[in-house]
CSV table of C-alpha atoms and ligand atoms in Angstrom, one decimal:
chain,number,residue,atom,x,y,z
A,256,UNK,CA,0.0,0.0,0.0
A,257,UNK,CA,1.3,3.4,-1.1
A,258,UNK,CA,2.7,4.8,2.1
A,259,UNK,CA,4.4,1.5,3.2
A,260,UNK,CA,5.7,0.0,-0.1
A,261,UNK,CA,9.2,1.5,0.2
A,262,UNK,CA,9.7,0.9,3.9
A,263,UNK,CA,12.6,-1.4,4.7
A,264,UNK,CA,13.5,-2.9,8.1
A,265,UNK,CA,17.0,-4.3,8.0
A,266,UNK,CA,18.1,-7.6,9.6
A,267,UNK,CA,20.3,-5.5,11.9
A,268,UNK,CA,17.2,-3.6,13.1
A,269,UNK,CA,15.5,-6.9,13.9
A,270,UNK,CA,18.5,-8.1,15.8
A,271,UNK,CA,18.4,-4.8,17.7
A,272,UNK,CA,14.8,-5.3,18.7
A,273,UNK,CA,15.7,-8.7,20.2
A,274,UNK,CA,18.7,-7.3,22.0
A,275,UNK,CA,16.8,-4.5,23.6
A,276,UNK,CA,13.7,-6.5,24.3
A,277,UNK,CA,11.6,-4.5,22.0
A,278,UNK,CA,9.4,-7.5,21.1
A,279,UNK,CA,5.9,-6.4,21.6
A,280,UNK,CA,4.9,-8.9,18.9
A,281,UNK,CA,5.7,-11.9,21.1
A,282,UNK,CA,2.7,-13.6,22.6
A,283,UNK,CA,3.7,-15.3,25.8
A,284,UNK,CA,0.6,-17.4,26.0
A,285,UNK,CA,0.4,-18.2,22.3
A,286,UNK,CA,-2.1,-17.1,19.7
A,287,UNK,CA,-5.8,-17.7,20.3
A,288,UNK,CA,-6.4,-18.0,16.6
A,289,UNK,CA,-4.1,-21.1,16.3
A,290,UNK,CA,-6.0,-22.8,19.1
A,291,UNK,CA,-9.3,-21.9,17.4
A,292,UNK,CA,-8.3,-23.0,13.9
A,293,UNK,CA,-5.9,-25.8,14.7
A,294,UNK,CA,-8.4,-28.4,13.4
A,295,UNK,CA,-8.6,-26.6,10.1
A,296,UNK,CA,-4.8,-26.7,9.8
A,297,UNK,CA,-4.5,-30.3,10.8
A,298,UNK,CA,-7.6,-31.5,8.9
A,299,UNK,CA,-7.7,-34.8,10.8
A,300,UNK,CA,-4.0,-35.6,10.1
A,301,UNK,CA,-1.4,-36.5,12.6
A,302,UNK,CA,2.4,-36.4,12.6
A,303,UNK,CA,2.6,-33.5,10.3
A,304,UNK,CA,5.7,-31.5,9.4
A,305,UNK,CA,4.9,-27.9,10.2
A,306,UNK,CA,6.8,-24.7,9.2
A,307,UNK,CA,7.0,-21.5,11.2
A,308,UNK,CA,8.5,-18.8,9.0
A,309,UNK,CA,10.1,-15.9,10.8
A,310,UNK,CA,9.4,-17.8,14.0
A,311,UNK,CA,10.8,-15.6,16.7
A,312,UNK,CA,10.2,-17.6,19.9
A,313,UNK,CA,6.6,-18.4,19.2
A,314,UNK,CA,5.4,-20.7,21.9
A,315,UNK,CA,3.0,-22.5,19.5
A,316,UNK,CA,6.1,-24.4,18.2
A,317,UNK,CA,6.2,-26.2,21.6
A,318,UNK,CA,2.4,-26.9,21.5
A,319,UNK,CA,2.6,-28.5,18.1
A,320,UNK,CA,5.7,-30.5,18.9
A,321,UNK,CA,4.0,-31.8,22.1
A,322,UNK,CA,1.1,-33.0,20.0
A,323,UNK,CA,3.5,-35.2,18.0
A,324,UNK,CA,4.1,-33.0,15.0
A,325,UNK,CA,7.6,-32.1,13.8
A,326,UNK,CA,8.3,-28.4,13.7
A,327,UNK,CA,10.7,-26.4,11.6
A,328,UNK,CA,11.3,-22.7,12.1
A,329,UNK,CA,13.5,-20.0,10.6
A,330,UNK,CA,14.6,-16.8,12.4
A,331,UNK,CA,17.6,-14.4,11.9
A,332,UNK,CA,17.9,-13.8,15.7
A,333,UNK,CA,19.9,-16.5,17.4
A,334,UNK,CA,18.9,-14.9,20.7
A,335,UNK,CA,15.2,-15.5,19.9
A,336,UNK,CA,15.9,-19.2,19.2
A,337,UNK,CA,18.1,-19.7,22.3
A,338,UNK,CA,15.4,-18.0,24.4
A,339,UNK,CA,12.8,-20.4,23.0
A,340,UNK,CA,14.6,-23.5,24.1
A,341,UNK,CA,15.7,-22.0,27.4
A,342,UNK,CA,12.2,-20.7,28.3
A,343,UNK,CA,10.7,-24.1,27.7
A,344,UNK,CA,13.5,-26.0,29.4
A,345,UNK,CA,14.2,-27.9,26.2
A,346,UNK,CA,17.7,-29.3,25.8
A,347,UNK,CA,19.0,-28.6,22.3
A,348,UNK,CA,22.2,-28.9,20.3
A,349,UNK,CA,23.6,-26.8,17.4
A,350,UNK,CA,24.9,-27.8,14.0
A,351,UNK,CA,26.2,-25.9,11.1
A,352,UNK,CA,24.1,-26.0,7.9
A,353,UNK,CA,26.6,-27.0,5.2
A,354,UNK,CA,24.5,-25.5,2.3
A,355,UNK,CA,24.3,-22.1,3.9
A,356,UNK,CA,27.4,-20.2,4.9
A,357,UNK,CA,27.3,-18.9,8.4
A,358,UNK,CA,23.9,-20.6,9.2
A,359,UNK,CA,23.2,-23.0,12.0
A,360,UNK,CA,20.3,-25.1,13.1
A,361,UNK,CA,19.3,-25.5,16.7
A,362,UNK,CA,17.6,-28.8,17.3
A,363,UNK,CA,15.8,-30.2,20.3
A,364,UNK,CA,17.5,-33.3,21.7
A,365,UNK,CA,14.2,-35.1,21.3
A,366,UNK,CA,14.5,-34.3,17.6
A,367,UNK,CA,11.2,-32.9,16.7
A,368,UNK,CA,12.0,-29.1,16.7
A,369,UNK,CA,14.6,-27.8,14.3
A,370,UNK,CA,15.1,-24.0,14.2
A,371,UNK,CA,17.3,-22.5,11.4
A,372,UNK,CA,19.2,-19.4,12.3
A,373,UNK,CA,19.5,-17.6,9.0
A,374,UNK,CA,17.4,-15.5,6.6
A,375,UNK,CA,14.4,-17.3,5.2
A,376,UNK,CA,15.6,-16.3,1.8
A,377,UNK,CA,18.6,-18.7,2.3
A,378,UNK,CA,16.3,-21.7,2.6
A,379,UNK,CA,15.0,-24.0,-0.1
A,380,UNK,CA,13.1,-27.3,-0.2
A,381,UNK,CA,16.4,-29.1,-0.8
A,382,UNK,CA,17.5,-28.0,2.6
A,383,UNK,CA,14.3,-28.2,4.7
A,384,UNK,CA,12.1,-30.4,2.6
A,385,UNK,CA,8.4,-29.6,2.1
A,386,UNK,CA,5.7,-29.0,4.7
A,387,UNK,CA,2.2,-30.3,5.4
A,388,UNK,CA,1.2,-27.2,7.3
A,389,UNK,CA,2.3,-23.6,7.9
A,390,UNK,CA,1.5,-21.2,10.7
A,391,UNK,CA,2.3,-17.7,9.3
A,392,UNK,CA,1.7,-15.1,12.0
A,393,UNK,CA,3.9,-12.1,12.2
A,394,UNK,CA,5.7,-13.4,9.2
A,395,UNK,CA,4.2,-12.2,5.9
A,396,UNK,CA,3.2,-9.0,7.7
A,397,UNK,CA,6.9,-8.6,8.9
A,398,UNK,CA,8.4,-9.1,5.4
A,399,UNK,CA,9.4,-5.8,3.8
A,400,UNK,CA,6.7,-4.9,1.2
A,401,UNK,CA,9.2,-5.0,-1.7
A,402,UNK,CA,10.1,-8.6,-0.7
A,403,UNK,CA,6.6,-10.0,-0.5
A,404,UNK,CA,6.5,-11.6,-3.9
A,405,UNK,CA,9.9,-13.2,-3.3
A,406,UNK,CA,8.7,-14.5,0.1
A,407,UNK,CA,5.5,-15.9,-1.2
A,408,UNK,CA,7.2,-17.6,-4.2
A,409,UNK,CA,9.6,-19.3,-1.8
A,410,UNK,CA,6.8,-20.4,0.5
A,411,UNK,CA,4.9,-21.9,-2.4
A,412,UNK,CA,7.9,-24.1,-3.2
A,413,UNK,CA,8.0,-25.3,0.3
A,414,UNK,CA,4.4,-26.6,0.3
A,415,UNK,CA,3.7,-30.3,0.0
A,416,UNK,CA,0.7,-31.5,-2.0
A,417,UNK,CA,-2.6,-31.3,0.0
A,418,UNK,CA,-1.0,-29.0,2.5
A,419,UNK,CA,-2.7,-26.2,4.5
A,420,UNK,CA,-1.4,-22.8,5.4
A,421,UNK,CA,-2.9,-20.6,8.1
A,422,UNK,CA,-2.1,-17.0,7.4
A,423,UNK,CA,-2.7,-14.2,9.9
A,424,UNK,CA,-2.6,-10.6,8.5
A,425,UNK,CA,-3.5,-7.3,10.0
A,426,UNK,CA,-5.7,-4.5,8.8
A,427,UNK,CA,-5.4,-0.8,9.8
A,428,UNK,CA,-5.1,2.6,8.2
A,429,UNK,CA,-1.5,2.4,6.7
A,430,UNK,CA,-1.3,6.1,6.3
A,431,UNK,CA,-1.2,6.3,10.2
A,432,UNK,CA,1.5,3.8,11.0
A,433,UNK,CA,4.6,2.8,9.1
A,434,UNK,CA,4.8,-0.8,10.2
A,435,UNK,CA,5.8,-3.5,10.8
A,436,UNK,CA,3.4,-5.2,11.0
A,437,UNK,CA,2.5,-4.1,7.5
A,438,UNK,CA,-1.0,-3.9,6.2
A,439,UNK,CA,-1.6,-6.6,3.6
A,440,UNK,CA,-5.0,-6.3,2.0
A,441,UNK,CA,-7.1,-9.3,0.9
A,442,UNK,CA,-6.7,-8.3,-2.8
A,443,UNK,CA,-3.0,-8.7,-2.4
A,444,UNK,CA,-3.3,-12.1,-0.7
A,445,UNK,CA,-5.3,-13.1,-3.7
A,446,UNK,CA,-2.8,-11.8,-6.2
A,447,UNK,CA,0.2,-13.3,-4.3
A,448,UNK,CA,-1.2,-16.8,-3.7
A,449,UNK,CA,-4.3,-17.0,-5.9
A,450,UNK,CA,-2.8,-19.0,-8.7
A,451,UNK,CA,-1.5,-21.7,-6.4
A,452,UNK,CA,-4.1,-22.5,-3.8
A,453,UNK,CA,-7.7,-22.1,-2.7
A,454,UNK,CA,-8.0,-19.1,-0.3
A,455,UNK,CA,-10.7,-18.7,2.3
A,456,UNK,CA,-11.0,-15.9,4.9
A,457,UNK,CA,-11.9,-17.6,8.2
A,458,UNK,CA,-12.4,-14.6,10.4
A,459,UNK,CA,-11.7,-10.9,11.1
A,460,UNK,CA,-11.0,-10.2,14.7
A,461,UNK,CA,-10.9,-6.8,16.5
A,462,UNK,CA,-7.5,-6.7,18.2
A,463,UNK,CA,-7.4,-3.0,18.9
A,464,UNK,CA,-5.4,-2.2,22.1
A,465,UNK,CA,-3.7,0.7,23.9
A,466,UNK,CA,-0.5,-0.1,21.9
A,467,UNK,CA,-2.4,0.6,18.6
A,468,UNK,CA,-3.9,3.8,20.0
A,469,UNK,CA,-0.4,5.0,20.7
A,470,UNK,CA,0.6,4.2,17.2
A,471,UNK,CA,-2.0,6.7,16.2
A,472,UNK,CA,-4.6,4.2,14.9
A,473,UNK,CA,-8.3,4.0,15.6
A,474,UNK,CA,-8.9,0.5,14.5
A,475,UNK,CA,-6.8,-2.7,14.2
A,476,UNK,CA,-8.0,-6.1,13.0
A,477,UNK,CA,-6.4,-9.4,12.6
A,478,UNK,CA,-7.6,-11.4,9.5
A,479,UNK,CA,-7.0,-15.1,9.3
A,480,UNK,CA,-7.1,-17.1,6.1
A,481,UNK,CA,-6.7,-20.8,5.3
A,482,UNK,CA,-4.9,-21.5,2.1
A,483,UNK,CA,-5.3,-25.0,0.7
A,484,UNK,CA,-2.8,-26.5,-1.7
A,485,UNK,CA,-4.1,-29.1,-4.2
A,486,UNK,CA,-3.4,-32.8,-4.5
C,1367,SAH,N1,6.3,-15.1,14.1
C,1367,SAH,C1,6.8,-14.6,15.4
C,1367,SAH,C2,7.8,-13.4,15.3
C,1367,SAH,C3,7.2,-12.2,14.6
C,1367,SAH,S1,8.2,-10.8,14.4
C,1367,SAH,C4,5.7,-14.3,16.4
C,1367,SAH,O1,4.5,-14.3,15.9
C,1367,SAH,O2,5.9,-14.0,17.5
C,1367,SAH,C5,9.2,-11.2,13.0
C,1367,SAH,C6,10.4,-12.0,13.2
C,1367,SAH,O3,11.0,-12.2,12.0
C,1367,SAH,C7,11.5,-11.3,14.1
C,1367,SAH,O4,11.8,-12.2,15.2
C,1367,SAH,C8,12.7,-11.1,13.2
C,1367,SAH,O5,13.9,-11.2,13.8
C,1367,SAH,C9,12.4,-12.2,12.1
C,1367,SAH,N2,13.0,-11.9,10.8
C,1367,SAH,C10,12.9,-10.7,10.1
C,1367,SAH,N3,13.4,-10.9,8.8
C,1367,SAH,C11,13.7,-12.2,8.7
C,1367,SAH,C12,14.3,-13.0,7.6
C,1367,SAH,N4,14.6,-12.5,6.4
C,1367,SAH,N5,14.5,-14.3,7.8
C,1367,SAH,C13,14.2,-14.9,9.1
C,1367,SAH,N6,13.7,-14.2,10.1
C,1367,SAH,C14,13.5,-12.9,9.9
């Protein structure tokens, strides 16, 4: 959207947010929309391989792993990933990722959580495989607007046949706040993903809070979609 399309948040700025604890996006108790729509994501299946792009230290990764799914995340901040394992008392080990220079993967000793410390743009299906499900919250909306097409094209290459993708976007007046999170309208979701999957808007939720009022906004919605990839 006009006022946001040239805005760039650098990797350095994200690392800075983690260093200074400026992580208002983190939800300590997990996201209510994942609880609510988990069945839509799983669609009766068990033992899925689930991807968390731009994962931060999302606690939902622990939930899904505890349910028997295997979880893969990617995040530029090593601190976020270490905090995740430490805060859940999960033992983990680190390994380099030979295909990506400077990258490492932090894995739970139990083996079902693998978190890549690198930029998502360094990943490919030859490194991480393909996924049965995706939880995209604070991910597409955190991607710089100029990189959205690249992000979505990559995500599509990571989707298994018959996979499902829960996508949470936000809606507010983008002339009043520079983001992130960035406003991604439904029309853009359709043009980004539309040729590759079926898209259904599940719900729009009023999420307006004092934080948003301080940003200068007078409304703030979360919009959740399910994207279904074909057989
Ligand atoms: N999804 C998480 C975090 C949202 S904030 C949640 O809902 O809590 C966005 C996160 O993306 C930040 O932790 C930031 O460090 C990370 N990030 C930003 N650009 C990235 C990139 N190119 N590759 C991987 N992670 C990135």
